[in-house]
Coordinates of C-alpha atoms in Angstrom, one line a residue:
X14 CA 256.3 -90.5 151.0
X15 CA 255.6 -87.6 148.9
X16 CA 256.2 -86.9 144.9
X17 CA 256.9 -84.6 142.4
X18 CA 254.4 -85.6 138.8
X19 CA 256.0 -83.9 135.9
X20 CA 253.0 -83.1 132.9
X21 CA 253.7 -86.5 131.1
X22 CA 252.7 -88.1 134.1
X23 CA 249.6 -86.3 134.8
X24 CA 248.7 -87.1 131.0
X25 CA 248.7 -90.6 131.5
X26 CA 247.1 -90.7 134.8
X27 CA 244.4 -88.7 133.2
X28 CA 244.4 -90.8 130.0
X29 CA 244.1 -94.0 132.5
X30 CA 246.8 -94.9 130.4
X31 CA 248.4 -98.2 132.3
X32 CA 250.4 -98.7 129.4
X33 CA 252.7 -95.4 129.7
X34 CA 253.3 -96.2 133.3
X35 CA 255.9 -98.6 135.1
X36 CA 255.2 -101.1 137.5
X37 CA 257.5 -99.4 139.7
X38 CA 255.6 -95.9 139.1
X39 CA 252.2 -97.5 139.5
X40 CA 253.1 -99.0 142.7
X41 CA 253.7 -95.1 143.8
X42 CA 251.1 -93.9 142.4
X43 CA 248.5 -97.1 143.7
X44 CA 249.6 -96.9 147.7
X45 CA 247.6 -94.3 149.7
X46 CA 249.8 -93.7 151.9
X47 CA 252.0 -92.0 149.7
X48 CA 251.2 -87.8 148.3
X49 CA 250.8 -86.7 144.7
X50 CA 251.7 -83.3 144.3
X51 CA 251.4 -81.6 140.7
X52 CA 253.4 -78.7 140.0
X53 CA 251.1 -75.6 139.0
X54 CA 253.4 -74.9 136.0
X55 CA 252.7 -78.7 135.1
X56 CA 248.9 -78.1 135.4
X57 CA 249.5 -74.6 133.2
X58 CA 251.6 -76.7 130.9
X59 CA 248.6 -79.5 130.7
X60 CA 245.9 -76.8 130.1
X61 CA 247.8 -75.3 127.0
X62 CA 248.1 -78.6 125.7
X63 CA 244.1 -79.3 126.3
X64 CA 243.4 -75.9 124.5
X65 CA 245.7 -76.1 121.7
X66 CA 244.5 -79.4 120.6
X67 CA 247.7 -81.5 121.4
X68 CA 246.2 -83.6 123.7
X69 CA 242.6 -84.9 124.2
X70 CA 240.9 -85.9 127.7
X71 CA 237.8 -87.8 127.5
X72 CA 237.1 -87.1 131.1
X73 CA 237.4 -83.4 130.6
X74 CA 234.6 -81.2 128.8
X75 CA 236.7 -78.0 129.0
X76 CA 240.1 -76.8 130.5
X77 CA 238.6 -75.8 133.6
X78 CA 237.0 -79.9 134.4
X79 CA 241.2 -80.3 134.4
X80 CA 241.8 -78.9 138.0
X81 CA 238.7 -80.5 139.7
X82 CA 240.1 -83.6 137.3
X83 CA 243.0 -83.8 138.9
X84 CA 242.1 -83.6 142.3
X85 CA 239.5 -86.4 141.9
X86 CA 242.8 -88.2 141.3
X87 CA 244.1 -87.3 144.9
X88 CA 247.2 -85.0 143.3
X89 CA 247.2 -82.1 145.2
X90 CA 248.3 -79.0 143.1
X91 CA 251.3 -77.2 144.4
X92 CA 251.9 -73.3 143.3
X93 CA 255.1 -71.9 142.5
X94 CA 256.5 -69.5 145.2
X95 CA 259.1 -67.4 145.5
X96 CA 261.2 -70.2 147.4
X97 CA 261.2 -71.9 143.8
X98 CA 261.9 -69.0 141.9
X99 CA 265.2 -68.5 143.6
X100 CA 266.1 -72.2 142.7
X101 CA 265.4 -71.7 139.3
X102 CA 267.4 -68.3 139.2
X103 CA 270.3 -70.8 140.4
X104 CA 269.5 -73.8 138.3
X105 CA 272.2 -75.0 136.0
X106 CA 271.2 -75.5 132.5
X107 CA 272.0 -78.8 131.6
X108 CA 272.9 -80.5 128.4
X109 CA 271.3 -78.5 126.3
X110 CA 267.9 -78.8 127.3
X111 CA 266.3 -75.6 127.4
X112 CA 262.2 -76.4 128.0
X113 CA 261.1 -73.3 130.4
X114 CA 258.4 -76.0 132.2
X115 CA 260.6 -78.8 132.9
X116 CA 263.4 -76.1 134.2
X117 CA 260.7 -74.3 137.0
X118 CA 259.5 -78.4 137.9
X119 CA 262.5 -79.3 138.3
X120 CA 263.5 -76.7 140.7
X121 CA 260.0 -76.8 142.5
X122 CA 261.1 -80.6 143.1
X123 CA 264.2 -79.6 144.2
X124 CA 262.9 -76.6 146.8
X125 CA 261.0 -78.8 148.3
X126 CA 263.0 -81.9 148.6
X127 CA 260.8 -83.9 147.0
X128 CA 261.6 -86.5 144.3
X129 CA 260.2 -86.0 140.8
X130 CA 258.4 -88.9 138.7
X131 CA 258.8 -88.5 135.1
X132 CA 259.1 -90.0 131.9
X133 CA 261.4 -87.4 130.5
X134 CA 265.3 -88.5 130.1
X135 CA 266.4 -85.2 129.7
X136 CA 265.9 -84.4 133.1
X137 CA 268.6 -87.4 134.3
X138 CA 271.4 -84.7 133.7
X139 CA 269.8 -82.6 136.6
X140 CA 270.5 -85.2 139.4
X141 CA 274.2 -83.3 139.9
X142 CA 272.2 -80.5 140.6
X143 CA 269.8 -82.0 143.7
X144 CA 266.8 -83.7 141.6
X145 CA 266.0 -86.5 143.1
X146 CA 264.4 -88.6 139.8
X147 CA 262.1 -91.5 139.9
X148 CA 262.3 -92.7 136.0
X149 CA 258.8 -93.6 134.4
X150 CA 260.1 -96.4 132.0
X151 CA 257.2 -96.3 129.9
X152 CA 255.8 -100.6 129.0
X153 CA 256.8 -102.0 126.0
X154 CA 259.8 -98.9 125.2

């Protein structure tokens, strides 16, 4: 099977953060037989994060040890094309929620028929619309 990591998940993968990931999620993310794919507006979104000082990754020296990072992790970075940009044109703003990132994820997931793993419960209201969301209940919330 093949998923969707939204940034918070990339975090904690690159964290090694067990604790911010759900058995069910680490069951996913543990069998090889199944492909990680990482948005490249969730890997933009992670290197702004690194260089602003809002997150901190020991296995990283700079923002460019992030990509090569990530694909030691087997998460294969996806770029945005213009198949994507015409489902975020179309994409419903939903509840309120107006974050730029989780909007072009979402509608990469989408595109490509591909379900998206996240911790993020804002993005349950975008289900009507054709996300197919596999809910990272974080241990011990």
């Amino acid at each position: 099977m093949r998923y969707y990591l939204d940034t918070n998940m990339l975090v904690f993968m690159l964290l090694n953060n067990k604790n911010c990931i759900s058995r069910k999620v680490d069951n996913i993310i543990s069998d090889f037989s199944n492909i990680l794919y990482a948005s490249s507006i969730a890997v933009n979104e992670l290197i702004l994060l690194y260089k602003s000082g809002k997150i901190e990754l020991r296995c990283c020296k700079s923002a460019e040890d992030i990509i090569s990072e990530i694909k030691r992790l087997g998460i294969e970075i996806v770029y945005y094309n213009q198949y994507h940009l015409a489902k975020y044109a179309a994409l419903e703003i939903a509840g309120g929620h107006k974050d730029m990132n989780d909007h072009a994820i979402i509608a990469q997931a989408i595109a490509d028929k591909i379900p998206l793993v996240s911790s993020d419960t804002d993005l349950y209201c975008y289900t009507a619309q054709g996300l197919n969301l596999i809910f990272n209940k974080r241990v011990g919330r």
